[in-house]
Tab-separated table of C-alpha atoms and ligand atoms in Angstrom:
chain	number	residue	atom	x	y	z
A	225	MET	CA	-6.356	-10.516	10.120
A	226	THR	CA	-4.956	-13.798	11.335
A	227	ALA	CA	-1.866	-14.623	13.341
A	228	GLN	CA	-0.040	-15.699	10.202
A	229	ARG	CA	-0.304	-12.223	8.662
A	230	ARG	CA	1.601	-9.385	10.294
A	231	PRO	CA	-0.198	-6.081	9.683
A	232	LEU	CA	1.414	-3.517	7.406
A	233	ILE	CA	0.631	0.156	7.906
A	234	ALA	CA	1.810	2.075	4.862
A	235	GLY	CA	1.837	5.841	4.472
A	236	ASN	CA	1.566	7.273	0.985
A	237	TRP	CA	2.694	10.867	1.257
A	238	LYS	CA	1.868	11.511	-2.429
A	239	MET	CA	3.188	14.882	-3.699
A	240	ASN	CA	3.480	16.316	-0.195
A	241	GLY	CA	6.423	17.174	1.970
A	242	LEU	CA	9.402	19.476	2.115
A	243	ARG	CA	12.407	18.735	4.296
A	244	ALA	CA	11.320	21.084	7.051
A	245	THR	CA	8.159	19.129	7.873
A	246	ALA	CA	8.835	15.737	6.351
A	247	MET	CA	12.040	14.960	8.189
A	248	PRO	CA	10.534	15.517	11.668
A	249	LEU	CA	7.539	13.387	10.608
A	250	ALA	CA	9.787	10.513	9.520
A	251	GLY	CA	11.943	11.012	12.607
A	252	GLU	CA	9.002	10.709	15.000
A	253	LEU	CA	7.844	7.497	13.340
A	254	ALA	CA	11.324	5.960	13.296
A	255	THR	CA	11.759	6.759	17.000
A	256	LYS	CA	8.358	5.347	17.887
A	257	MET	CA	9.026	2.156	15.928
A	258	ASN	CA	12.366	1.685	17.622
A	259	ASN	CA	10.936	2.293	21.075
A	260	ALA	CA	8.073	-0.111	20.448
A	261	ASP	CA	9.935	-3.313	21.290
A	262	ASP	CA	6.760	-5.274	20.824
A	263	ALA	CA	5.507	-3.579	17.648
A	264	PHE	CA	2.989	-6.018	16.244
A	265	PHE	CA	2.881	-4.323	12.853
A	266	ASP	CA	5.276	-3.290	10.100
A	267	MET	CA	5.362	0.406	9.307
A	268	LEU	CA	6.245	1.896	5.931
A	269	VAL	CA	6.423	5.443	4.615
A	270	CYS	CA	6.450	6.286	0.907
A	271	PRO	CA	7.730	9.863	0.557
A	272	PRO	CA	7.986	11.754	-2.736
A	273	ALA	CA	11.126	10.973	-4.747
A	274	THR	CA	12.805	14.203	-3.629
A	275	LEU	CA	12.840	12.985	-0.013
A	276	LEU	CA	13.632	9.330	-0.554
A	277	GLU	CA	17.340	9.590	0.031
A	278	ALA	CA	17.040	11.695	3.178
A	279	VAL	CA	14.251	9.559	4.660
A	280	ASN	CA	16.111	6.356	3.802
A	281	ASP	CA	19.231	7.691	5.522
A	282	LEU	CA	17.177	8.625	8.568
A	283	ALA	CA	15.436	5.245	8.683
A	284	LEU	CA	18.642	3.249	8.289
A	285	GLU	CA	19.000	0.782	11.160
A	286	THR	CA	15.517	1.601	12.448
A	287	ASN	CA	12.364	-0.491	12.110
A	288	LEU	CA	10.735	2.054	9.812
A	289	ALA	CA	10.612	0.848	6.206
A	290	VAL	CA	10.766	3.219	3.242
A	291	GLY	CA	9.261	2.790	-0.215
A	292	GLY	CA	8.730	4.568	-3.504
A	293	GLN	CA	5.345	5.654	-4.833
A	294	ASP	CA	5.950	4.330	-8.336
A	295	CYS	CA	8.696	2.834	-10.510
A	296	HIS	CA	9.364	2.409	-14.201
A	297	MET	CA	8.989	-1.018	-15.770
A	298	ASN	CA	12.519	-0.915	-17.229
A	299	THR	CA	15.745	-1.068	-15.256
A	300	SER	CA	17.382	1.900	-16.997
A	301	GLY	CA	17.319	3.879	-20.223
A	302	ALA	CA	15.932	6.950	-21.944
A	303	HIS	CA	12.919	7.676	-19.708
A	304	THR	CA	13.251	11.271	-18.598
A	305	GLY	CA	11.870	11.917	-15.156
A	306	ASP	CA	11.288	8.271	-14.297
A	307	ILE	CA	12.870	6.167	-11.567
A	308	SER	CA	13.576	2.440	-11.846
A	309	ALA	CA	12.905	-0.159	-9.175
A	310	GLU	CA	16.625	-0.874	-9.099
A	311	MET	CA	17.299	2.794	-8.257
A	312	LEU	CA	14.796	2.657	-5.393
A	313	LYS	CA	16.472	-0.466	-4.069
A	314	ASP	CA	19.879	1.157	-4.450
A	315	MET	CA	18.676	4.049	-2.313
A	316	GLY	CA	17.593	1.729	0.496
A	317	CYS	CA	13.893	1.259	-0.278
A	318	ALA	CA	12.215	-2.029	0.591
A	319	TYR	CA	8.833	-1.443	-1.051
A	320	VAL	CA	7.226	0.329	-3.993
A	321	ILE	CA	3.574	1.173	-4.630
A	322	VAL	CA	2.423	0.358	-8.157
A	323	GLY	CA	-0.895	1.006	-9.852
A	324	HIS	CA	-2.210	3.622	-7.444
A	325	SER	CA	-5.455	4.971	-8.897
A	326	GLU	CA	-3.883	8.420	-9.218
A	327	ARG	CA	-1.155	6.900	-11.419
A	328	ARG	CA	-3.734	4.886	-13.344
A	329	ALA	CA	-5.778	8.076	-13.938
A	330	ASP	CA	-3.055	10.721	-14.355
A	331	HIS	CA	-0.689	8.572	-16.406
A	332	ALA	CA	-3.120	6.229	-18.130
A	333	GLU	CA	-1.557	3.159	-16.522
A	334	SER	CA	-3.308	-0.052	-17.573
A	335	ASP	CA	-3.286	-3.346	-15.665
A	336	GLU	CA	-0.635	-4.536	-18.122
A	337	VAL	CA	1.636	-1.586	-17.298
A	338	VAL	CA	1.058	-2.042	-13.563
A	339	LYS	CA	1.937	-5.735	-13.875
A	340	SER	CA	5.196	-4.894	-15.671
A	341	LYS	CA	6.085	-2.371	-12.982
A	342	ALA	CA	5.341	-4.905	-10.253
A	343	GLU	CA	7.538	-7.435	-12.046
A	344	ALA	CA	10.338	-4.861	-12.248
A	345	ALA	CA	9.934	-4.317	-8.503
A	346	LEU	CA	10.242	-8.032	-7.762
A	347	ALA	CA	13.259	-8.369	-10.041
A	348	ALA	CA	14.950	-5.543	-8.098
A	349	GLY	CA	14.228	-7.243	-4.780
A	350	LEU	CA	11.501	-4.827	-3.707
A	351	ILE	CA	8.105	-5.743	-2.277
A	352	ALA	CA	5.397	-4.529	-4.662
A	353	ILE	CA	2.209	-3.000	-3.254
A	354	VAL	CA	-0.271	-3.516	-6.082
A	355	CYS	CA	-3.287	-1.191	-5.898
A	356	VAL	CA	-6.754	-1.927	-7.236
A	357	GLY	CA	-10.181	-0.375	-6.734
A	358	GLU	CA	-13.399	0.575	-8.455
A	359	THR	CA	-14.652	4.045	-9.394
A	360	GLU	CA	-17.874	5.416	-7.983
A	361	ALA	CA	-19.662	4.798	-11.300
A	362	GLU	CA	-18.558	1.152	-11.224
A	363	ARG	CA	-19.804	0.716	-7.660
A	364	ASP	CA	-23.125	2.336	-8.589
A	365	LYS	CA	-23.458	-0.093	-11.489
A	366	GLY	CA	-22.957	-3.021	-9.106
A	367	ILE	CA	-19.813	-4.283	-10.864
A	368	THR	CA	-17.263	-3.694	-8.084
A	369	ILE	CA	-16.439	-7.367	-7.586
A	370	ASP	CA	-15.905	-7.988	-11.306
A	371	VAL	CA	-13.810	-4.850	-11.757
A	372	VAL	CA	-11.535	-5.536	-8.796
A	373	ALA	CA	-11.151	-9.234	-9.692
A	374	ALA	CA	-10.111	-8.289	-13.219
A	375	GLN	CA	-7.642	-5.707	-11.906
A	376	ILE	CA	-6.074	-8.212	-9.513
A	377	LEU	CA	-5.692	-10.836	-12.222
A	378	GLY	CA	-4.367	-8.282	-14.699
A	379	SER	CA	-1.975	-6.449	-12.373
A	380	LEU	CA	-0.502	-9.257	-10.286
A	381	PRO	CA	3.163	-9.867	-11.169
A	382	GLU	CA	4.342	-13.273	-12.371
A	383	GLY	CA	6.045	-14.966	-9.462
A	384	ALA	CA	3.954	-13.169	-6.843
A	385	THR	CA	4.256	-14.635	-3.361
A	386	ALA	CA	3.161	-13.477	0.063
A	387	ALA	CA	6.757	-12.420	0.699
A	388	ASN	CA	7.212	-10.202	-2.354
A	389	THR	CA	3.723	-8.814	-3.012
A	390	VAL	CA	1.059	-6.937	-1.066
A	391	ALA	CA	-2.338	-6.099	-2.571
A	392	ALA	CA	-4.188	-2.913	-1.644
A	393	TYR	CA	-7.891	-2.352	-2.186
A	394	GLU	CA	-8.559	1.341	-2.590
A	395	PRO	CA	-11.991	2.350	-3.882
A	396	VAL	CA	-11.269	5.422	-6.012
A	397	TRP	CA	-14.274	7.280	-4.582
A	398	ALA	CA	-13.032	6.784	-1.017
A	399	ILE	CA	-9.599	8.313	-1.581
A	400	GLY	CA	-9.258	11.702	0.055
A	401	THR	CA	-13.030	12.121	0.326
A	402	GLY	CA	-13.716	11.153	3.925
A	403	ARG	CA	-16.107	8.471	2.635
A	404	THR	CA	-15.517	4.759	3.072
A	405	PRO	CA	-17.396	1.629	2.072
A	406	THR	CA	-19.182	-0.141	4.907
A	407	SER	CA	-17.242	-2.795	6.758
A	408	ASP	CA	-19.302	-5.481	5.042
A	409	GLU	CA	-18.464	-4.020	1.647
A	410	VAL	CA	-14.734	-3.900	2.445
A	411	GLN	CA	-14.726	-7.461	3.781
A	412	GLU	CA	-16.664	-8.689	0.739
A	413	VAL	CA	-14.048	-7.290	-1.652
A	414	HIS	CA	-11.095	-8.509	0.427
A	415	ALA	CA	-12.536	-12.012	0.693
A	416	MET	CA	-13.020	-12.067	-3.071
A	417	MET	CA	-9.434	-10.843	-3.574
A	418	ARG	CA	-8.082	-13.654	-1.410
A	419	LYS	CA	-10.185	-16.212	-3.277
A	420	THR	CA	-9.030	-14.842	-6.637
A	421	LEU	CA	-5.424	-14.898	-5.449
A	422	ALA	CA	-5.835	-18.487	-4.230
A	423	GLU	CA	-6.916	-19.551	-7.711
A	424	LYS	CA	-3.940	-17.764	-9.227
A	425	ILE	CA	-1.056	-18.460	-6.808
A	426	GLY	CA	-2.423	-21.211	-4.556
A	427	ALA	CA	-4.317	-21.117	-1.276
A	428	ASP	CA	-1.184	-21.218	0.841
A	429	GLU	CA	0.367	-18.034	-0.563
A	430	ALA	CA	-3.008	-16.314	-0.778
A	431	ASP	CA	-3.644	-17.042	2.901
A	432	LYS	CA	-0.317	-15.490	3.836
A	433	MET	CA	-0.511	-12.437	1.542
A	434	ARG	CA	-1.270	-9.103	3.157
A	435	LEU	CA	-4.300	-7.282	1.787
A	436	LEU	CA	-4.444	-3.611	2.728
A	437	TYR	CA	-7.451	-1.346	2.708
A	438	GLY	CA	-6.961	2.278	1.627
A	439	GLY	CA	-9.258	5.276	1.229
A	440	SER	CA	-9.992	7.785	4.001
A	441	VAL	CA	-8.513	5.630	6.769
A	442	LYS	CA	-8.234	7.691	9.935
A	443	PRO	CA	-7.955	6.980	13.660
A	444	SER	CA	-11.740	7.130	14.088
A	445	ASN	CA	-12.495	4.327	11.602
A	446	ALA	CA	-9.281	2.295	11.835
A	447	VAL	CA	-10.288	-0.044	14.651
A	448	GLU	CA	-13.307	-1.253	12.717
A	449	LEU	CA	-11.536	-1.521	9.356
A	450	MET	CA	-8.369	-3.158	10.721
A	451	GLY	CA	-10.487	-5.650	12.639
A	452	LEU	CA	-12.009	-7.164	9.495
A	453	ALA	CA	-11.095	-10.784	8.818
A	454	ASP	CA	-9.325	-10.227	5.490
A	455	VAL	CA	-7.877	-6.757	6.109
A	456	ASP	CA	-4.204	-6.925	7.069
A	457	GLY	CA	-3.308	-3.284	7.323
A	458	ALA	CA	-3.856	0.057	5.664
A	459	LEU	CA	-2.560	2.226	2.861
A	460	VAL	CA	-2.998	5.721	4.249
A	461	GLY	CA	-2.795	9.026	2.391
A	462	GLY	CA	-3.879	12.185	4.206
A	463	ALA	CA	-3.680	10.810	7.738
A	464	SER	CA	-0.121	9.570	7.168
A	465	LEU	CA	1.068	13.196	7.155
A	466	SER	CA	0.409	13.407	10.906
A	467	HIS	CA	2.607	11.149	13.011
A	468	THR	CA	0.012	11.016	15.788
A	469	ASP	CA	-2.817	9.994	13.434
A	470	PHE	CA	-0.644	7.523	11.552
A	471	TRP	CA	0.588	5.947	14.775
A	472	ALA	CA	-2.970	5.750	16.129
A	473	ILE	CA	-4.032	3.920	12.955
A	474	ALA	CA	-1.172	1.440	13.387
A	475	GLU	CA	-2.111	0.811	16.986
A	476	SER	CA	-5.685	0.086	15.899
A	477	CYS	CA	-4.578	-3.224	14.390
A	478	PRO	CA	-5.669	-6.205	16.432
A	479	LYS	CA	-2.789	-7.775	18.373
B	242	PGA	P1	-6.427	8.883	1.678
B	242	PGA	O1	-5.553	8.273	0.496
B	242	PGA	O2	-6.061	8.130	2.934
B	242	PGA	O3	-6.034	10.333	1.741
B	242	PGA	O4	-7.852	8.689	1.318
B	242	PGA	C1	-5.298	6.895	0.409
B	242	PGA	C2	-4.420	6.603	-0.784
B	242	PGA	O5	-4.594	7.209	-1.835
B	242	PGA	O6	-3.549	5.726	-0.723
């Protein structure tokens, strides 16, 4: 983290949340963000599509940002069940996650597809959070750096800047497992990501771009992870469903 990068704490609620519990959760976070005059981080929640409208309405005129968990690569058309980036924007969203490993695995999304989705997000005026990360087998084979570099190069949208794109490193084996890479391992990947981005979009934009870490982030490990030189926030799954845990993670960012 450096002064030129404002931390982003993003909650990915995945397929969790009904109105009865989700609205109080969003409400607590919106209130806390508004009361924190000196919030030194940006906070984002990405609820399931069914809650997007309600959470967006609740977050209107607060400092809590709302995003989608996925978008289609096209703006409209015959794609039953899908949601376009333009529709997310229309609803009030500011961000969208693309290329989460669960989407890559469950829906066979390739880097090429993720790139198209990220480009659709940018065209709609959304900030794309592009996810990358190796599987456990890839880490065991010692090819993490190569795999993540290839994913970054293959998934990054044309026209990516620090203002319209965020990259998230999420080792697949760390998601929802309670296991995390060591701090050295996280920093090694993030430093490589920034170097790869510098070659692609220039050192200036790469230096300003926020790189999130995701995978079993919780209050007990957040201080160490958020303190790493090239980690500029977190993409949080399980712990984002508790407003106290999620807030504690946000407050772990160095000021
Ligand atoms: P987790 O999920 O925090 O539950 O490990 C992270 C994610 O999938 O974004």
